[in-house]
Coordinates of C-alpha atoms in Angstrom, one line a residue:
M1 CA 40.5 -56.2 -78.2
G2 CA 38.9 -54.7 -75.1
L3 CA 40.2 -54.0 -71.5
I4 CA 39.0 -56.9 -69.1
C5 CA 36.2 -55.4 -67.0
D6 CA 37.4 -57.2 -63.1
P7 CA 34.7 -57.0 -60.4
E8 CA 36.6 -57.5 -57.8
E9 CA 38.2 -54.5 -58.8
L10 CA 35.4 -52.6 -58.7
R11 CA 34.5 -53.8 -55.6
T12 CA 37.0 -51.7 -54.5
L13 CA 35.5 -48.7 -55.4
F14 CA 33.3 -46.3 -53.0
L15 CA 30.7 -46.7 -55.5
F16 CA 30.2 -50.0 -56.1
E17 CA 31.3 -51.7 -52.8
K18 CA 28.1 -52.6 -51.2
L19 CA 27.0 -54.5 -54.6
D20 CA 26.9 -58.2 -54.6
D21 CA 29.1 -60.7 -57.0
S22 CA 25.9 -60.9 -59.6
Q23 CA 25.6 -56.9 -59.6
L24 CA 28.8 -56.7 -60.1
A25 CA 29.0 -58.9 -63.1
Q26 CA 26.1 -57.0 -64.5
L27 CA 28.0 -53.9 -64.6
C28 CA 30.9 -55.4 -66.0
E29 CA 28.8 -56.9 -68.7
V30 CA 26.8 -54.0 -69.5
G31 CA 29.7 -51.2 -68.9
R32 CA 33.0 -51.1 -70.9
I33 CA 37.0 -50.4 -69.7
E34 CA 38.3 -47.3 -71.5
Y35 CA 41.6 -45.7 -71.2
I36 CA 41.4 -41.9 -72.2
D37 CA 44.5 -39.7 -72.9
P38 CA 44.8 -36.5 -71.3
G39 CA 42.3 -33.6 -72.6
P40 CA 38.7 -33.3 -73.4
V41 CA 35.9 -35.8 -72.6
Y42 CA 32.7 -34.0 -73.3
H43 CA 31.6 -30.6 -73.2
E44 CA 28.5 -28.9 -71.2
G45 CA 25.7 -28.9 -73.2
D46 CA 26.2 -31.5 -75.3
P47 CA 24.2 -34.7 -75.2
A48 CA 24.8 -36.8 -72.3
T49 CA 25.5 -40.1 -73.6
C50 CA 27.8 -41.8 -71.0
F51 CA 28.3 -42.0 -67.3
Y52 CA 32.2 -42.2 -66.3
V53 CA 33.8 -43.5 -62.8
L54 CA 37.3 -43.3 -62.4
I55 CA 39.5 -46.5 -62.0
E56 CA 42.6 -44.6 -62.0
G57 CA 44.0 -41.4 -63.3
E58 CA 42.7 -37.7 -62.7
V59 CA 40.2 -35.7 -63.8
R60 CA 39.4 -32.3 -63.8
L61 CA 35.7 -31.0 -63.9
T62 CA 34.5 -27.3 -65.2
K63 CA 31.7 -25.0 -65.7
L64 CA 30.8 -22.1 -68.0
S65 CA 30.6 -18.5 -66.8
N66 CA 30.2 -16.0 -68.9
G67 CA 32.1 -18.0 -71.7
I68 CA 34.8 -18.7 -69.4
E69 CA 35.5 -22.5 -68.2
I70 CA 36.0 -22.3 -64.3
E71 CA 37.4 -25.3 -62.9
V72 CA 35.3 -26.7 -59.9
N73 CA 36.8 -30.0 -59.4
R74 CA 40.2 -31.6 -59.6
T75 CA 40.7 -35.2 -58.2
D76 CA 42.6 -38.1 -58.7
H77 CA 40.2 -39.7 -56.2
R78 CA 39.1 -43.5 -57.2
G79 CA 35.3 -44.2 -57.8
V80 CA 34.2 -40.6 -58.6
Y81 CA 32.0 -40.3 -61.3
A82 CA 30.7 -37.7 -63.5
G83 CA 28.6 -37.7 -67.0
A84 CA 25.0 -38.8 -67.6
W85 CA 24.3 -39.4 -63.5
M86 CA 20.7 -37.9 -64.1
A87 CA 19.9 -40.3 -66.9
Y88 CA 17.5 -42.2 -64.2
L89 CA 15.1 -39.5 -64.3
G90 CA 14.5 -39.9 -68.0
D91 CA 13.1 -37.0 -70.2
R92 CA 11.7 -34.9 -67.3
V93 CA 14.9 -33.1 -67.2
S94 CA 17.5 -31.9 -70.0
Q95 CA 19.7 -35.1 -70.4
D96 CA 22.7 -33.1 -71.6
Y97 CA 26.4 -32.7 -69.7
A98 CA 25.7 -29.9 -66.7
G99 CA 29.6 -29.4 -67.4
S100 CA 32.7 -30.2 -69.0
M101 CA 35.4 -33.1 -68.2
Y102 CA 39.2 -33.4 -68.9
V103 CA 41.9 -35.8 -67.8
T104 CA 44.6 -34.5 -66.9
R105 CA 47.0 -37.8 -67.8
R106 CA 46.1 -41.2 -69.2
S107 CA 42.9 -42.4 -67.0
R108 CA 41.0 -45.5 -66.9
F109 CA 37.4 -45.3 -66.5
L110 CA 34.2 -47.8 -66.3
V111 CA 32.0 -46.3 -68.9
L112 CA 28.2 -46.8 -68.8
A113 CA 25.9 -46.2 -71.5
A114 CA 23.1 -43.4 -70.2
D115 CA 20.4 -45.9 -71.0
D116 CA 22.2 -48.7 -69.2
F117 CA 22.9 -46.8 -66.3
A118 CA 19.6 -45.6 -66.2
R119 CA 17.8 -49.2 -66.3
I120 CA 20.3 -50.4 -63.9
V121 CA 19.2 -47.8 -61.2
Q122 CA 15.6 -48.0 -61.7
D123 CA 16.1 -51.6 -61.3
W124 CA 18.6 -52.1 -58.1
F125 CA 17.1 -49.1 -56.2
P126 CA 13.9 -48.4 -57.0
M127 CA 13.0 -46.9 -53.8
A128 CA 16.3 -44.9 -53.9
V129 CA 15.2 -43.4 -57.3
H130 CA 11.9 -42.3 -56.1
L131 CA 13.5 -40.8 -52.8
L132 CA 15.4 -39.1 -55.5
E133 CA 13.2 -37.5 -57.5
G134 CA 11.0 -36.5 -55.1
A135 CA 14.2 -34.7 -53.4
F136 CA 14.9 -32.9 -57.1
F137 CA 11.6 -32.0 -58.4
G138 CA 10.1 -31.1 -55.2
G139 CA 13.0 -28.9 -54.3
Q140 CA 12.0 -27.6 -57.7
K141 CA 8.7 -27.0 -57.3
A142 CA 9.3 -25.6 -53.9
T143 CA 11.9 -23.3 -55.3
Q144 CA 9.7 -22.2 -58.3
R145 CA 6.7 -21.4 -55.7
I146 CA 8.9 -19.3 -53.0
A147 CA 10.2 -17.7 -56.2
E148 CA 6.7 -16.8 -57.4
R149 CA 6.1 -15.6 -54.3
E150 CA 8.9 -13.4 -53.7
R151 CA 8.0 -11.8 -57.0
L152 CA 4.2 -11.3 -55.8
L153 CA 5.7 -9.8 -52.7
A154 CA 8.0 -7.2 -55.0
L155 CA 5.4 -6.3 -56.9
G156 CA 3.2 -5.4 -53.9
S157 CA 5.6 -3.5 -52.5
L158 CA 6.4 -1.5 -55.8
S159 CA 2.5 -1.4 -56.2
A160 CA 2.6 0.2 -53.1
G161 CA 5.3 2.9 -53.2
L162 CA 3.9 3.5 -56.9
T163 CA 0.6 4.4 -55.6
H164 CA 1.7 6.2 -52.9
E165 CA 4.2 8.4 -55.6
L166 CA 1.0 8.6 -57.9
N167 CA -1.2 10.0 -55.0
N168 CA 0.8 12.9 -54.3
P169 CA 1.0 14.3 -57.8
A170 CA -3.2 13.4 -58.0
A171 CA -3.7 15.0 -54.7
A172 CA -2.1 18.3 -55.9
A173 CA -3.7 18.4 -59.4
V174 CA -6.9 18.0 -57.2
R175 CA -6.0 20.8 -54.9
A176 CA -4.5 23.2 -57.2
T177 CA -8.0 22.6 -59.9
A178 CA -10.0 23.1 -57.1
G179 CA -8.3 26.0 -56.2
L180 CA -8.2 27.7 -60.1
R181 CA -12.0 27.2 -59.9
E182 CA -12.1 29.7 -57.1
R183 CA -9.6 32.0 -58.8
V184 CA -11.3 32.0 -61.9
A185 CA -14.9 32.9 -59.8
G186 CA -13.0 35.8 -58.7
M187 CA -11.5 36.6 -61.6
R188 CA -15.4 37.3 -63.1
H189 CA -16.5 39.1 -59.8
K190 CA -13.4 41.5 -60.3
L191 CA -14.2 42.1 -63.7
K192 CA -17.8 42.8 -63.3
M193 CA -17.0 45.4 -60.6
M194 CA -14.6 47.0 -62.2
A195 CA -16.5 47.3 -65.4
E196 CA -19.3 49.3 -63.0
G197 CA -16.6 51.5 -61.6
K198 CA -15.6 55.1 -63.7
F199 CA -13.2 53.3 -65.2
P200 CA -11.6 55.2 -68.5
A201 CA -11.3 52.6 -71.3
D202 CA -7.9 53.4 -72.1
A203 CA -6.6 52.4 -68.7
L204 CA -8.5 49.1 -68.9
V205 CA -6.4 48.2 -72.4
Q206 CA -3.7 49.2 -70.1
L207 CA -4.6 46.7 -67.4
V208 CA -5.1 43.7 -69.6
E209 CA -1.9 44.2 -71.1
L210 CA -0.3 44.6 -67.6
Q211 CA -2.4 41.1 -67.1
E212 CA -0.1 39.4 -70.0
Q213 CA 2.8 40.9 -68.6
A214 CA 1.9 39.1 -65.4
A215 CA 1.4 36.1 -66.8
E216 CA 4.2 35.9 -68.7
Q217 CA 6.4 36.6 -65.8
V218 CA 5.3 34.1 -63.7
A219 CA 6.9 31.4 -66.2
K220 CA 10.3 33.6 -65.8
A221 CA 10.3 34.0 -61.9
P222 CA 13.2 33.7 -60.1
D223 CA 13.9 31.0 -57.7
L224 CA 14.5 32.7 -54.2
S225 CA 16.0 31.4 -50.9
P226 CA 13.1 31.4 -48.1
L227 CA 15.1 34.4 -46.0
E228 CA 15.1 36.2 -49.6
A229 CA 11.3 35.8 -50.5
A230 CA 10.5 37.0 -47.1
D231 CA 12.3 40.0 -47.2
R232 CA 10.7 40.8 -50.8
E233 CA 7.2 40.0 -49.2
D234 CA 8.1 42.0 -46.1
V235 CA 8.6 45.3 -48.8
L236 CA 5.8 44.2 -50.7
A237 CA 3.0 44.3 -47.4
D238 CA 4.7 47.9 -46.7
W239 CA 3.8 49.3 -50.4
F240 CA 0.2 48.1 -50.3
E241 CA -0.4 49.3 -47.2
A242 CA 0.9 52.6 -48.0
N243 CA -1.3 52.3 -51.0
G244 CA -4.2 51.9 -49.5
I245 CA -4.8 48.0 -50.4
A246 CA -5.9 46.2 -47.3
D247 CA -4.5 42.5 -46.6
G248 CA -1.2 43.6 -48.0
W249 CA 0.5 41.4 -46.9
N250 CA -2.0 38.2 -48.1
L251 CA -1.3 39.8 -51.4
A252 CA 2.4 39.9 -51.3
P253 CA 3.5 36.2 -51.3
T254 CA 1.9 35.8 -54.6
F255 CA 3.3 39.1 -56.6
V256 CA 6.8 37.6 -54.9
Q257 CA 6.4 34.2 -56.0
A258 CA 5.7 35.5 -59.3
G259 CA 8.8 37.9 -60.0
L260 CA 6.6 41.1 -59.4
D261 CA 8.4 44.2 -57.5
I262 CA 7.9 47.5 -56.7
D263 CA 8.8 48.9 -60.0
W264 CA 6.0 46.7 -61.7
L265 CA 3.6 47.9 -59.1
E266 CA 4.4 51.3 -59.6
G267 CA 3.6 51.0 -63.2
V268 CA 0.3 49.5 -62.6
H269 CA -0.7 52.5 -60.3
A270 CA 0.8 55.0 -62.4
T271 CA -1.3 53.5 -65.2
L272 CA -4.7 53.6 -63.0
E273 CA -3.9 57.3 -61.4
S274 CA -6.8 59.0 -62.6
C275 CA -9.3 56.0 -61.1
R276 CA -11.2 56.0 -57.9
A277 CA -8.7 54.2 -55.0
Q278 CA -11.5 51.4 -54.9
V279 CA -10.7 50.6 -58.6
F280 CA -7.1 50.9 -58.3
E281 CA -7.6 48.0 -55.1
G282 CA -10.2 45.7 -57.3
A283 CA -7.5 45.9 -60.2
I284 CA -4.8 45.2 -58.1
R285 CA -7.0 41.9 -56.4
W286 CA -7.7 41.0 -60.2
L287 CA -4.2 40.7 -61.3
N288 CA -3.6 38.6 -58.0
Y289 CA -6.3 36.3 -59.4
T290 CA -4.4 36.3 -62.8
I291 CA -0.9 35.3 -61.1
E292 CA -2.6 32.9 -58.8
T293 CA -4.6 31.4 -61.6
E294 CA -1.2 30.6 -63.9
L295 CA 0.3 29.6 -60.9
L296 CA -1.8 26.9 -60.1
M297 CA -2.1 26.2 -63.9
N298 CA 1.8 25.2 -63.5
E299 CA 1.2 23.4 -60.6
V300 CA -1.3 21.0 -62.5
A301 CA 1.0 21.0 -65.5
D302 CA 4.0 19.9 -63.1
S303 CA 1.4 17.4 -61.4
T304 CA -0.1 15.6 -64.3
T305 CA 3.5 15.6 -66.1
R306 CA 5.2 13.5 -62.6
I307 CA 2.2 11.3 -63.1
S308 CA 3.0 10.9 -66.9
T309 CA 6.2 10.5 -66.2
L310 CA 5.5 7.3 -63.3
V311 CA 3.2 5.9 -65.5
G312 CA 5.7 5.6 -68.1
A313 CA 8.5 4.5 -65.7
A314 CA 6.1 1.8 -64.6
K315 CA 5.4 0.6 -68.4
Q316 CA 9.4 0.5 -68.8
Y317 CA 10.0 -1.4 -65.7
S318 CA 7.1 -4.0 -66.8
Q319 CA 8.1 -3.8 -70.5
M320 CA 4.2 -3.7 -70.6
D321 CA 3.6 -4.2 -74.8
R322 CA 7.2 -4.6 -75.5
A323 CA 8.7 -8.4 -76.7
P324 CA 10.1 -10.3 -74.2
Y325 CA 13.5 -10.0 -75.9
Q326 CA 14.4 -7.1 -77.1
V327 CA 17.2 -4.4 -77.8
V328 CA 17.2 -1.6 -74.9
D329 CA 19.5 1.1 -73.3
L330 CA 20.5 -0.3 -69.8
H331 CA 20.0 3.2 -68.5
E332 CA 16.1 3.3 -69.3
L333 CA 15.9 0.1 -67.4
L334 CA 17.9 1.5 -64.5
D335 CA 15.8 4.7 -64.5
S336 CA 12.7 2.9 -64.3
T337 CA 13.9 0.5 -61.9
L338 CA 15.0 3.7 -59.6
V339 CA 11.7 5.8 -59.8
M340 CA 9.4 2.3 -58.9
L341 CA 11.9 2.1 -55.9
N342 CA 12.4 5.8 -54.8
R343 CA 9.9 5.5 -52.0
K344 CA 12.3 2.8 -50.4
L345 CA 15.1 5.3 -50.7
G346 CA 13.9 7.9 -48.3
D347 CA 15.7 10.9 -47.6
G348 CA 18.3 9.1 -46.0
V349 CA 19.7 7.6 -49.0
Q350 CA 21.5 9.8 -51.2
L351 CA 21.5 8.4 -55.0
V352 CA 24.6 8.8 -57.2
K353 CA 24.7 8.0 -60.6
D354 CA 27.2 7.3 -62.7
Y355 CA 26.5 6.5 -66.2
D356 CA 28.5 5.8 -69.3
R357 CA 26.2 7.3 -71.9
G358 CA 28.8 5.4 -75.1
L359 CA 27.6 2.3 -73.7
P360 CA 25.6 0.5 -76.9
P361 CA 21.5 -0.9 -76.4
I362 CA 22.2 -4.9 -75.7
P363 CA 19.8 -7.4 -76.7
C364 CA 18.0 -8.6 -73.5
F365 CA 15.1 -9.7 -71.2
A366 CA 14.2 -6.3 -70.3
A367 CA 11.5 -7.3 -67.8
E368 CA 13.9 -10.0 -66.0
L369 CA 16.9 -7.5 -66.0
N370 CA 14.6 -5.2 -64.2
Q371 CA 14.2 -8.0 -61.9
V372 CA 17.9 -8.3 -61.0
W373 CA 18.2 -4.3 -60.1
T374 CA 15.1 -4.7 -57.6
N375 CA 16.6 -7.1 -56.0
L376 CA 20.0 -5.3 -56.2
I377 CA 18.9 -1.9 -55.2
D378 CA 16.4 -3.5 -52.5
N379 CA 19.1 -5.3 -50.6
A380 CA 21.4 -2.5 -50.8
V381 CA 19.0 -0.1 -49.2
Y382 CA 18.4 -3.2 -46.6
A383 CA 21.9 -3.2 -46.1
M384 CA 22.1 0.3 -45.3
Q385 CA 19.0 0.7 -43.2
G386 CA 17.6 3.8 -44.8
D387 CA 21.1 5.9 -44.2
G388 CA 23.9 5.9 -46.5
T389 CA 24.8 6.2 -50.4
L390 CA 23.6 4.0 -53.1
T391 CA 25.7 4.4 -56.3
V392 CA 24.5 2.8 -59.6
R393 CA 27.2 2.5 -62.0
T394 CA 27.5 1.6 -65.9
Y395 CA 30.8 1.0 -68.0
R396 CA 32.3 -0.9 -70.4
E397 CA 34.4 -3.8 -69.8
N398 CA 36.1 -5.8 -73.1
D399 CA 32.8 -7.1 -74.7
C400 CA 30.6 -6.6 -71.9
A401 CA 28.6 -3.8 -70.4
V402 CA 29.1 -3.8 -66.3
V403 CA 26.5 -2.6 -63.9
E404 CA 27.6 -1.8 -60.7
I405 CA 25.2 -1.1 -57.5
G406 CA 27.1 -0.4 -54.5
D407 CA 26.4 0.9 -50.8
T408 CA 27.9 2.0 -47.7
G409 CA 26.2 -0.7 -45.1
P410 CA 28.2 -3.1 -43.0
G411 CA 29.2 -5.2 -45.8
I412 CA 29.0 -9.0 -46.5
A413 CA 31.0 -11.5 -43.6
P414 CA 33.8 -13.2 -45.5
E415 CA 32.3 -16.3 -44.3
V416 CA 29.2 -15.9 -46.3
R417 CA 30.2 -14.1 -49.1
G418 CA 30.8 -17.5 -51.1
R419 CA 27.3 -18.8 -50.4
I420 CA 25.0 -16.0 -51.1
F421 CA 24.2 -17.1 -54.2
E422 CA 22.7 -20.2 -53.4
P423 CA 18.8 -20.8 -53.1
F424 CA 17.3 -20.1 -49.6
F425 CA 20.4 -18.8 -48.0
T426 CA 19.7 -15.2 -46.5
T427 CA 21.6 -13.2 -44.2
K428 CA 18.4 -11.4 -43.2
P429 CA 16.4 -12.2 -40.2
V430 CA 13.5 -14.8 -40.4
G431 CA 10.8 -13.5 -42.0
D432 CA 12.6 -10.6 -43.6
G433 CA 13.6 -12.6 -46.6
T434 CA 13.6 -15.8 -48.5
G435 CA 16.9 -16.1 -49.9
L436 CA 15.9 -16.3 -53.1
G437 CA 16.6 -12.9 -54.6
L438 CA 19.9 -13.3 -55.1
D439 CA 19.3 -16.6 -56.4
I440 CA 16.9 -15.6 -59.3
S441 CA 19.2 -12.7 -60.0
F442 CA 21.8 -15.4 -60.6
R443 CA 20.0 -17.6 -62.9
I444 CA 19.2 -14.6 -65.2
V445 CA 22.2 -13.1 -65.5
V446 CA 24.5 -16.1 -65.9
N447 CA 21.9 -18.6 -67.5
K448 CA 19.3 -16.4 -69.5
H449 CA 21.9 -13.9 -70.6
H450 CA 25.1 -15.8 -70.5
G451 CA 26.6 -13.1 -68.2
D452 CA 28.5 -13.1 -64.7
I453 CA 27.2 -11.8 -61.5
R454 CA 29.7 -11.2 -58.5
V455 CA 30.1 -9.5 -55.4
E456 CA 33.3 -7.8 -54.0
S457 CA 32.6 -6.5 -50.0
E458 CA 34.4 -4.5 -47.6
P459 CA 32.9 -2.6 -44.6
G460 CA 31.3 0.8 -46.2
N461 CA 31.9 -0.5 -49.9
T462 CA 29.8 -3.4 -51.0
R463 CA 29.5 -3.8 -54.8
F464 CA 27.8 -6.2 -56.9
L465 CA 29.1 -6.4 -60.5
V466 CA 26.8 -7.6 -63.6
R467 CA 28.6 -8.3 -66.5
L468 CA 26.1 -8.6 -69.9
P469 CA 27.5 -9.7 -72.9
L470 CA 27.0 -7.1 -75.9
N471 CA 27.0 -9.7 -78.6
P472 CA 25.0 -12.4 -76.5
Q473 CA 24.4 -14.3 -79.7
A474 CA 28.3 -14.7 -80.4
E475 CA 28.4 -15.5 -76.8
S476 CA 26.6 -18.2 -76.3
G477 CA 27.2 -19.9 -79.9
E478 CA 23.9 -19.3 -80.7

């Protein structure tokens, strides 16, 4: 025999205190009174079949975070409700339990089937249903629109930065190519002059050998400090002047940059000792063109390599031509994001990378994780106002890979720390942020990857820690 539902008792609950007698009677007709012993009532993610209203007892509500149940509320307040409370929205939203409910001691509930609860709310409060639908779906649409705009703004910023980064090596390659054309033309001219002079055949052969030596030496040239380079240029300029080479001061930097010294030049002089002075000077200038040509080709190679690296980083960042869900190295994602944000770092931010290379690749939505790194790094750089240390660290913690983004900014005040992952909440001035960056990051990490994201902050040391399961399928029960 079922328990008796007393309309007058329901009237004592805050949820039903404004209902009339017929409505209370209908509640008792479609609902049932039920005692539930301590333990679980329903679990997060299960189909939401019932709406529960506490009459007496105590409930405990939990949410999953990184596979761990976190208690979000514990109460014995009469009239509190849980379960299928969004049933009136129908199949336009997921009709699964959004959390889990437990009772801590034997408790008594009014239990309504989800369909009955939905019909009652729609029949009794049609205007309220429309308002709630507008608030829910309108807020959802607004969040989506602003999130899209946030992504577009971030993409625009990254595109501008990438364009700037690409422009520098591209312009350098263009300049080097133009210079290279001039040097090659100069070499042809000098070669003609040398051929017209009285130039012994054996000396010409040795000169070609010296040219090869000079080209090889460019690749092995030592790195010199500005002071060391200046001292060597002065010595070479004096040698050129002593040997009748006009404008020796203009030739000296090229030979120094190639790592060539007086001993090498003395060898050239000995080889061409039997030639006229103007032929010797022409040979020196020909060698100078050879060295400049090698240096310019190196510059072209460096510039095009830089362009190729940037394009590769952009492709890795966007995950172009990749499956949306894939197994990747987290460090590749982090490095590509740092390349894309390099312009924002500027000269005042020191980057420290502390990677645990022992971390295995993980299955993930790589492009979306890049969005998380972008948001966290961008916030860190903004907090430091272009001056400080940005730390990107990875390590393993139990069955999770941890990515830590740290900055030396002023920190996050304790009174707002608990709200930073809320939609539209921002500590930035009006116009500088939408308040969705961390909300989007939270949903990507927690909802899509079954991970966890949290912050630890004090002045001079703010760290966002992202934990991603190394075996997400096992974590999510898939």
